[in-house]
Amino acid sequence: MTSVLTSVPSPVERHTTLIAFSLWTTHGPEASLLAQADLPHLSAWLAQSLRVEVQVDPVQEPLLATLSPPHERAWALAVGWPVMDGALPWAAHAAATRGLSAGNAQDNWAFITLCNWHVSNGQVTLGDPALLQIDQATDAALLQAMQSFFAEDGIDLYPYLPGQWLAQSPLLAGLATASLDRVIGRNIDPWLVGGHVGTDALNPASKLLRRLQNEMQMLLYTHPVNEGRSLTLNSFWVHGTGALSAPPVHRQEPTLIQTLRQSALQQDLVGWLDAWQHVDAHVIAPMLTTGAASKPHRLVLCGEHEFHVYDSAPPSLWQRVRTRFAPTSLDTVLAVAPLKD
């Protein structure tokens, strides 16, 4: 399932803003609500920009989706990483930033994120770790309790953020993993490590990590940190694998906007539109000011299965006429169709 995506870099150095979850996958009447969205600054931006690229995920069995969501792939392309699905080196990048790694291909890293697996009707769903509110004391207690199990299997753990650790091991080399943002709210079974190749084809590293997940579920079931918690910490997710095999092309890192994330993951269209109004006022409006100062900018709207790239550009005569007499309806920009197999 591993694939490489490439993008032709803009000949003009542009600051890039990526808005994650900014395209809504429509399944019926939602498009009419999107057409009525009150986003004046986005409408103004669209009137003076050009859509220069669209990337849509290929339909792939058995997941029918990529391991890395569009906003992560778009960010990687913007900074010049080779885009290998499920192997964008987020953890290796974080380790290099912390001085834990020299950032070479021999250093293989992953994120280990504590999470809640919710069991209902025989299905296990991954909850959003951001809702767990893990403090430093809880993080330290669980790291102390769990790291010896990982060490026995040749995996070293390092603190990173409360509820999220960096893991280093040769076992992680070449391992593709599903992003948290791809799996939250979904049945975890096909997204577990190695799930995209099928259980019968699991490699040793995938089998080991699945065993560790089972062991940690048993440990966490009776651990004191879960006393009184409404959402228990009962497992972990492995993600962010991939090696920094070559120095990235030196480019300015894009700005990633995650304001729409929570409402999108909860499939809350009304809340999503409210969040879009905040983005319109606090992200898009300043971009218009930048554009007025003749500073080129790139806007990337990212959905569940695709992303669209818009570059600022002086509007043509046709654009000015069209904007005046037939302004762009936002449903044609924000609404995208679901993937079909």
PDB file of C-alpha atoms in Angstrom, residues 124-336:
ATOM      1  CA  VAL A 124     -13.394  -1.215  19.196  1.00  0.00           C
ATOM      2  CA  THR A 125     -13.241   2.494  18.367  1.00  0.00           C
ATOM      3  CA  LEU A 126     -10.289   4.812  18.926  1.00  0.00           C
ATOM      4  CA  GLY A 127     -11.139   7.888  20.997  1.00  0.00           C
ATOM      5  CA  ASP A 128      -9.442  11.240  20.542  1.00  0.00           C
ATOM      6  CA  PRO A 129      -6.409  11.350  22.893  1.00  0.00           C
ATOM      7  CA  ALA A 130      -6.801  15.137  23.104  1.00  0.00           C
ATOM      8  CA  LEU A 131      -9.882  14.569  25.273  1.00  0.00           C
ATOM      9  CA  LEU A 132      -7.993  12.535  27.891  1.00  0.00           C
ATOM     10  CA  GLN A 133      -6.322  15.548  29.562  1.00  0.00           C
ATOM     11  CA  ILE A 134      -3.263  13.624  30.747  1.00  0.00           C
ATOM     12  CA  ASP A 135      -1.159  15.586  33.219  1.00  0.00           C
ATOM     13  CA  GLN A 136       2.575  15.322  33.885  1.00  0.00           C
ATOM     14  CA  ALA A 137       2.152  13.108  36.973  1.00  0.00           C
ATOM     15  CA  THR A 138      -0.016  10.587  35.110  1.00  0.00           C
ATOM     16  CA  ASP A 139       2.377  10.583  32.179  1.00  0.00           C
ATOM     17  CA  ALA A 140       5.390   9.968  34.423  1.00  0.00           C
ATOM     18  CA  ALA A 141       3.642   7.159  36.333  1.00  0.00           C
ATOM     19  CA  LEU A 142       2.672   5.315  33.150  1.00  0.00           C
ATOM     20  CA  LEU A 143       6.067   5.792  31.513  1.00  0.00           C
ATOM     21  CA  GLN A 144       7.704   4.252  34.571  1.00  0.00           C
ATOM     22  CA  ALA A 145       5.243   1.343  34.559  1.00  0.00           C
ATOM     23  CA  MET A 146       5.406   0.607  30.828  1.00  0.00           C
ATOM     24  CA  GLN A 147       8.917   1.333  29.637  1.00  0.00           C
ATOM     25  CA  SER A 148      10.426  -1.913  30.964  1.00  0.00           C
ATOM     26  CA  PHE A 149       8.005  -3.942  28.816  1.00  0.00           C
ATOM     27  CA  PHE A 150       9.083  -2.012  25.729  1.00  0.00           C
ATOM     28  CA  ALA A 151      12.769  -2.289  26.678  1.00  0.00           C
ATOM     29  CA  GLU A 152      12.510  -6.088  26.854  1.00  0.00           C
ATOM     30  CA  ASP A 153      11.542  -6.007  23.183  1.00  0.00           C
ATOM     31  CA  GLY A 154      14.354  -3.632  22.226  1.00  0.00           C
ATOM     32  CA  ILE A 155      12.302  -0.418  22.154  1.00  0.00           C
ATOM     33  CA  ASP A 156      13.548   2.654  24.050  1.00  0.00           C
ATOM     34  CA  LEU A 157      10.993   5.233  25.206  1.00  0.00           C
ATOM     35  CA  TYR A 158      11.606   8.950  25.736  1.00  0.00           C
ATOM     36  CA  PRO A 159       9.182  11.544  27.149  1.00  0.00           C
ATOM     37  CA  TYR A 160       7.842  13.973  24.571  1.00  0.00           C
ATOM     38  CA  LEU A 161       4.445  15.411  25.545  1.00  0.00           C
ATOM     39  CA  PRO A 162       2.054  14.385  28.331  1.00  0.00           C
ATOM     40  CA  GLY A 163       0.469  11.195  27.005  1.00  0.00           C
ATOM     41  CA  GLN A 164       2.844  10.877  24.069  1.00  0.00           C
ATOM     42  CA  TRP A 165       6.339   9.379  23.972  1.00  0.00           C
ATOM     43  CA  LEU A 166       9.061   8.898  21.403  1.00  0.00           C
ATOM     44  CA  ALA A 167      10.074   5.305  20.707  1.00  0.00           C
ATOM     45  CA  GLN A 168      13.349   4.253  19.069  1.00  0.00           C
ATOM     46  CA  SER A 169      14.210   0.795  17.786  1.00  0.00           C
ATOM     47  CA  PRO A 170      15.626  -0.938  14.688  1.00  0.00           C
ATOM     48  CA  LEU A 171      12.343  -2.885  14.692  1.00  0.00           C
ATOM     49  CA  LEU A 172      10.582   0.252  13.446  1.00  0.00           C
ATOM     50  CA  ALA A 173      12.552   0.366  10.192  1.00  0.00           C
ATOM     51  CA  GLY A 174      10.269   0.332   7.172  1.00  0.00           C
ATOM     52  CA  LEU A 175       7.125   0.082   9.302  1.00  0.00           C
ATOM     53  CA  ALA A 176       4.026   1.857   7.932  1.00  0.00           C
ATOM     54  CA  THR A 177       1.510   3.077  10.520  1.00  0.00           C
ATOM     55  CA  ALA A 178      -1.841   4.827  10.450  1.00  0.00           C
ATOM     56  CA  SER A 179      -2.075   8.426  11.614  1.00  0.00           C
ATOM     57  CA  LEU A 180      -4.175   9.190  14.678  1.00  0.00           C
ATOM     58  CA  ASP A 181      -6.212  11.658  12.632  1.00  0.00           C
ATOM     59  CA  ARG A 182      -7.074   8.878  10.202  1.00  0.00           C
ATOM     60  CA  VAL A 183      -8.337   6.442  12.843  1.00  0.00           C
ATOM     61  CA  ILE A 184     -10.054   8.526  15.541  1.00  0.00           C
ATOM     62  CA  GLY A 185     -13.732   7.633  15.727  1.00  0.00           C
ATOM     63  CA  ARG A 186     -13.295   4.534  13.589  1.00  0.00           C
ATOM     64  CA  ASN A 187     -13.118   0.807  14.167  1.00  0.00           C
ATOM     65  CA  ILE A 188      -9.432   0.190  14.846  1.00  0.00           C
ATOM     66  CA  ASP A 189      -9.181  -3.358  13.475  1.00  0.00           C
ATOM     67  CA  PRO A 190      -8.094  -2.596   9.881  1.00  0.00           C
ATOM     68  CA  TRP A 191      -5.830   0.254  11.068  1.00  0.00           C
ATOM     69  CA  LEU A 192      -3.732  -1.629  13.603  1.00  0.00           C
ATOM     70  CA  VAL A 193      -0.043  -1.960  12.789  1.00  0.00           C
ATOM     71  CA  GLY A 194       0.187  -4.110   9.682  1.00  0.00           C
ATOM     72  CA  GLY A 195      -3.586  -4.144   9.168  1.00  0.00           C
ATOM     73  CA  HIS A 196      -3.295  -2.865   5.620  1.00  0.00           C
ATOM     74  CA  VAL A 197      -1.531  -6.067   4.550  1.00  0.00           C
ATOM     75  CA  GLY A 198      -3.793  -8.499   6.384  1.00  0.00           C
ATOM     76  CA  THR A 199      -3.205 -10.535   9.550  1.00  0.00           C
ATOM     77  CA  ASP A 200      -1.670 -13.487   7.695  1.00  0.00           C
ATOM     78  CA  ALA A 201       1.068 -11.263   6.268  1.00  0.00           C
ATOM     79  CA  LEU A 202       2.106  -9.489   9.494  1.00  0.00           C
ATOM     80  CA  ASN A 203       5.844  -8.938   9.813  1.00  0.00           C
ATOM     81  CA  PRO A 204       7.674  -9.590  13.122  1.00  0.00           C
ATOM     82  CA  ALA A 205       7.578  -5.927  14.179  1.00  0.00           C
ATOM     83  CA  SER A 206       3.806  -5.707  13.667  1.00  0.00           C
ATOM     84  CA  LYS A 207       3.251  -8.900  15.651  1.00  0.00           C
ATOM     85  CA  LEU A 208       5.479  -7.631  18.464  1.00  0.00           C
ATOM     86  CA  LEU A 209       3.712  -4.284  18.710  1.00  0.00           C
ATOM     87  CA  ARG A 210       0.297  -5.924  18.717  1.00  0.00           C
ATOM     88  CA  ARG A 211       1.431  -8.184  21.545  1.00  0.00           C
ATOM     89  CA  LEU A 212       2.676  -5.160  23.462  1.00  0.00           C
ATOM     90  CA  GLN A 213      -0.704  -3.483  23.007  1.00  0.00           C
ATOM     91  CA  ASN A 214      -2.384  -6.536  24.518  1.00  0.00           C
ATOM     92  CA  GLU A 215       0.057  -6.613  27.439  1.00  0.00           C
ATOM     93  CA  MET A 216      -0.389  -2.912  28.145  1.00  0.00           C
ATOM     94  CA  GLN A 217      -4.163  -3.273  28.072  1.00  0.00           C
ATOM     95  CA  MET A 218      -3.883  -5.813  30.885  1.00  0.00           C
ATOM     96  CA  LEU A 219      -1.483  -3.600  32.834  1.00  0.00           C
ATOM     97  CA  LEU A 220      -3.633  -0.471  32.440  1.00  0.00           C
ATOM     98  CA  TYR A 221      -6.844  -2.286  33.368  1.00  0.00           C
ATOM     99  CA  THR A 222      -5.862  -2.306  37.033  1.00  0.00           C
ATOM    100  CA  HIS A 223      -3.467   0.670  37.124  1.00  0.00           C
ATOM    101  CA  PRO A 224      -4.238   3.308  39.817  1.00  0.00           C
ATOM    102  CA  VAL A 225      -4.107   6.208  37.330  1.00  0.00           C
ATOM    103  CA  ASN A 226      -7.506   5.122  36.019  1.00  0.00           C
ATOM    104  CA  GLU A 227      -9.255   5.429  39.372  1.00  0.00           C
ATOM    105  CA  GLY A 228     -11.964   8.051  39.036  1.00  0.00           C
ATOM    106  CA  ARG A 229     -11.295   8.786  35.361  1.00  0.00           C
ATOM    107  CA  SER A 230     -14.364   9.096  33.127  1.00  0.00           C
ATOM    108  CA  LEU A 231     -12.252   8.024  30.132  1.00  0.00           C
ATOM    109  CA  THR A 232      -9.797   5.311  31.023  1.00  0.00           C
ATOM    110  CA  LEU A 233      -6.315   5.009  29.587  1.00  0.00           C
ATOM    111  CA  ASN A 234      -6.416   1.455  28.285  1.00  0.00           C
ATOM    112  CA  SER A 235      -4.037   1.185  25.323  1.00  0.00           C
ATOM    113  CA  PHE A 236      -1.617   3.038  23.045  1.00  0.00           C
ATOM    114  CA  TRP A 237      -1.373   3.870  19.344  1.00  0.00           C
ATOM    115  CA  VAL A 238       1.796   3.601  17.252  1.00  0.00           C
ATOM    116  CA  HIS A 239       2.208   6.248  14.561  1.00  0.00           C
ATOM    117  CA  GLY A 240       4.590   8.763  12.989  1.00  0.00           C
ATOM    118  CA  THR A 241       7.034   6.123  11.706  1.00  0.00           C
ATOM    119  CA  GLY A 242       9.428   6.766   8.857  1.00  0.00           C
ATOM    120  CA  ALA A 243      13.089   7.668   8.535  1.00  0.00           C
ATOM    121  CA  LEU A 244      14.624  11.013   7.623  1.00  0.00           C
ATOM    122  CA  SER A 245      16.554   9.319   4.848  1.00  0.00           C
ATOM    123  CA  ALA A 246      17.868  12.544   3.332  1.00  0.00           C
ATOM    124  CA  PRO A 247      18.065  16.177   4.387  1.00  0.00           C
ATOM    125  CA  PRO A 248      14.761  17.842   3.446  1.00  0.00           C
ATOM    126  CA  VAL A 249      14.680  20.587   0.875  1.00  0.00           C
ATOM    127  CA  HIS A 250      15.060  23.841   2.787  1.00  0.00           C
ATOM    128  CA  ARG A 251      11.675  25.483   2.663  1.00  0.00           C
ATOM    129  CA  GLN A 252       9.683  27.553   5.058  1.00  0.00           C
ATOM    130  CA  GLU A 253       7.465  25.312   7.170  1.00  0.00           C
ATOM    131  CA  PRO A 254       3.782  25.866   6.429  1.00  0.00           C
ATOM    132  CA  THR A 255       1.290  27.032   9.016  1.00  0.00           C
ATOM    133  CA  LEU A 256      -1.064  24.198   9.962  1.00  0.00           C
ATOM    134  CA  ILE A 257      -4.520  25.225  11.195  1.00  0.00           C
ATOM    135  CA  GLN A 258      -6.338  22.574  13.262  1.00  0.00           C
ATOM    136  CA  THR A 259      -9.356  24.657  14.370  1.00  0.00           C
ATOM    137  CA  LEU A 260     -11.798  22.494  12.398  1.00  0.00           C
ATOM    138  CA  ARG A 261     -10.407  19.178  13.613  1.00  0.00           C
ATOM    139  CA  GLN A 262     -12.641  18.342  16.565  1.00  0.00           C
ATOM    140  CA  SER A 263     -15.966  19.157  14.916  1.00  0.00           C
ATOM    141  CA  ALA A 264     -14.934  17.320  11.738  1.00  0.00           C
ATOM    142  CA  LEU A 265     -13.925  14.181  13.635  1.00  0.00           C
ATOM    143  CA  GLN A 266     -17.253  14.294  15.472  1.00  0.00           C
ATOM    144  CA  GLN A 267     -19.130  14.786  12.190  1.00  0.00           C
ATOM    145  CA  ASP A 268     -20.693  17.936  13.668  1.00  0.00           C
ATOM    146  CA  LEU A 269     -21.511  20.036  10.589  1.00  0.00           C
ATOM    147  CA  VAL A 270     -23.034  22.935  12.547  1.00  0.00           C
ATOM    148  CA  GLY A 271     -20.012  23.112  14.847  1.00  0.00           C
ATOM    149  CA  TRP A 272     -17.723  22.792  11.825  1.00  0.00           C
ATOM    150  CA  LEU A 273     -19.365  25.786  10.136  1.00  0.00           C
ATOM    151  CA  ASP A 274     -19.033  27.790  13.362  1.00  0.00           C
ATOM    152  CA  ALA A 275     -15.336  26.876  13.513  1.00  0.00           C
ATOM    153  CA  TRP A 276     -14.965  27.899   9.856  1.00  0.00           C
ATOM    154  CA  GLN A 277     -16.265  31.370  10.740  1.00  0.00           C
ATOM    155  CA  HIS A 278     -13.453  31.665  13.301  1.00  0.00           C
ATOM    156  CA  VAL A 279     -10.899  30.555  10.684  1.00  0.00           C
ATOM    157  CA  ASP A 280     -12.388  32.988   8.183  1.00  0.00           C
ATOM    158  CA  ALA A 281     -11.964  35.921  10.566  1.00  0.00           C
ATOM    159  CA  HIS A 282      -8.612  35.018  12.133  1.00  0.00           C
ATOM    160  CA  VAL A 283      -6.749  33.138   9.368  1.00  0.00           C
ATOM    161  CA  ILE A 284      -8.151  34.079   5.973  1.00  0.00           C
ATOM    162  CA  ALA A 285      -8.666  37.789   6.732  1.00  0.00           C
ATOM    163  CA  PRO A 286      -4.943  38.345   7.546  1.00  0.00           C
ATOM    164  CA  MET A 287      -4.045  36.465   4.363  1.00  0.00           C
ATOM    165  CA  LEU A 288      -6.063  38.980   2.372  1.00  0.00           C
ATOM    166  CA  THR A 289      -4.043  41.764   3.977  1.00  0.00           C
ATOM    167  CA  THR A 290      -0.837  39.963   3.064  1.00  0.00           C
ATOM    168  CA  GLY A 291      -2.093  39.559  -0.488  1.00  0.00           C
ATOM    169  CA  ALA A 292      -2.888  43.244  -0.670  1.00  0.00           C
ATOM    170  CA  ALA A 293       0.750  43.894   0.203  1.00  0.00           C
ATOM    171  CA  SER A 294       1.736  41.807  -2.849  1.00  0.00           C
ATOM    172  CA  LYS A 295       3.209  38.993  -0.772  1.00  0.00           C
ATOM    173  CA  PRO A 296       2.412  35.665  -2.481  1.00  0.00           C
ATOM    174  CA  HIS A 297       0.574  33.114  -0.399  1.00  0.00           C
ATOM    175  CA  ARG A 298      -0.606  29.533  -0.828  1.00  0.00           C
ATOM    176  CA  LEU A 299      -3.752  28.123   0.760  1.00  0.00           C
ATOM    177  CA  VAL A 300      -4.272  24.359   0.982  1.00  0.00           C
ATOM    178  CA  LEU A 301      -7.762  23.130   1.864  1.00  0.00           C
ATOM    179  CA  CYS A 302      -7.605  19.563   3.150  1.00  0.00           C
ATOM    180  CA  GLY A 303     -10.419  17.059   3.516  1.00  0.00           C
ATOM    181  CA  GLU A 304     -10.730  13.415   4.442  1.00  0.00           C
ATOM    182  CA  HIS A 305      -9.529  12.071   1.094  1.00  0.00           C
ATOM    183  CA  GLU A 306      -8.163  15.009  -0.914  1.00  0.00           C
ATOM    184  CA  PHE A 307      -6.560  18.433  -0.792  1.00  0.00           C
ATOM    185  CA  HIS A 308      -6.866  21.495  -3.035  1.00  0.00           C
ATOM    186  CA  VAL A 309      -4.104  24.063  -3.531  1.00  0.00           C
ATOM    187  CA  TYR A 310      -4.837  27.746  -4.200  1.00  0.00           C
ATOM    188  CA  ASP A 311      -2.194  30.352  -5.023  1.00  0.00           C
ATOM    189  CA  SER A 312      -2.742  34.057  -4.652  1.00  0.00           C
ATOM    190  CA  ALA A 313      -2.754  35.777  -8.033  1.00  0.00           C
ATOM    191  CA  PRO A 314      -4.038  39.032  -9.526  1.00  0.00           C
ATOM    192  CA  PRO A 315      -7.602  38.313 -10.721  1.00  0.00           C
ATOM    193  CA  SER A 316      -8.067  38.170 -14.451  1.00  0.00           C
ATOM    194  CA  LEU A 317     -10.711  40.209 -16.235  1.00  0.00           C
ATOM    195  CA  TRP A 318     -12.887  37.094 -16.454  1.00  0.00           C
ATOM    196  CA  GLN A 319     -12.535  36.500 -12.697  1.00  0.00           C
ATOM    197  CA  ARG A 320     -13.541  40.064 -11.914  1.00  0.00           C
ATOM    198  CA  VAL A 321     -16.605  39.807 -14.141  1.00  0.00           C
ATOM    199  CA  ARG A 322     -17.572  36.413 -12.745  1.00  0.00           C
ATOM    200  CA  THR A 323     -17.118  37.538  -9.142  1.00  0.00           C
ATOM    201  CA  ARG A 324     -19.339  40.533  -9.700  1.00  0.00           C
ATOM    202  CA  PHE A 325     -22.193  38.799 -11.489  1.00  0.00           C
ATOM    203  CA  ALA A 326     -21.805  35.133 -10.394  1.00  0.00           C
ATOM    204  CA  PRO A 327     -19.767  34.832  -7.185  1.00  0.00           C
ATOM    205  CA  THR A 328     -18.404  31.437  -6.293  1.00  0.00           C
ATOM    206  CA  SER A 329     -20.852  29.327  -4.303  1.00  0.00           C
ATOM    207  CA  LEU A 330     -18.961  27.906  -1.332  1.00  0.00           C
ATOM    208  CA  ASP A 331     -20.531  24.469  -1.674  1.00  0.00           C
ATOM    209  CA  THR A 332     -18.557  24.032  -4.906  1.00  0.00           C
ATOM    210  CA  VAL A 333     -15.366  24.653  -2.934  1.00  0.00           C
ATOM    211  CA  LEU A 334     -15.962  23.083   0.480  1.00  0.00           C
ATOM    212  CA  ALA A 335     -18.116  20.072  -0.424  1.00  0.00           C
ATOM    213  CA  VAL A 336     -16.396  16.986  -1.799  1.00  0.00           C
TER     214      VAL A 336
END
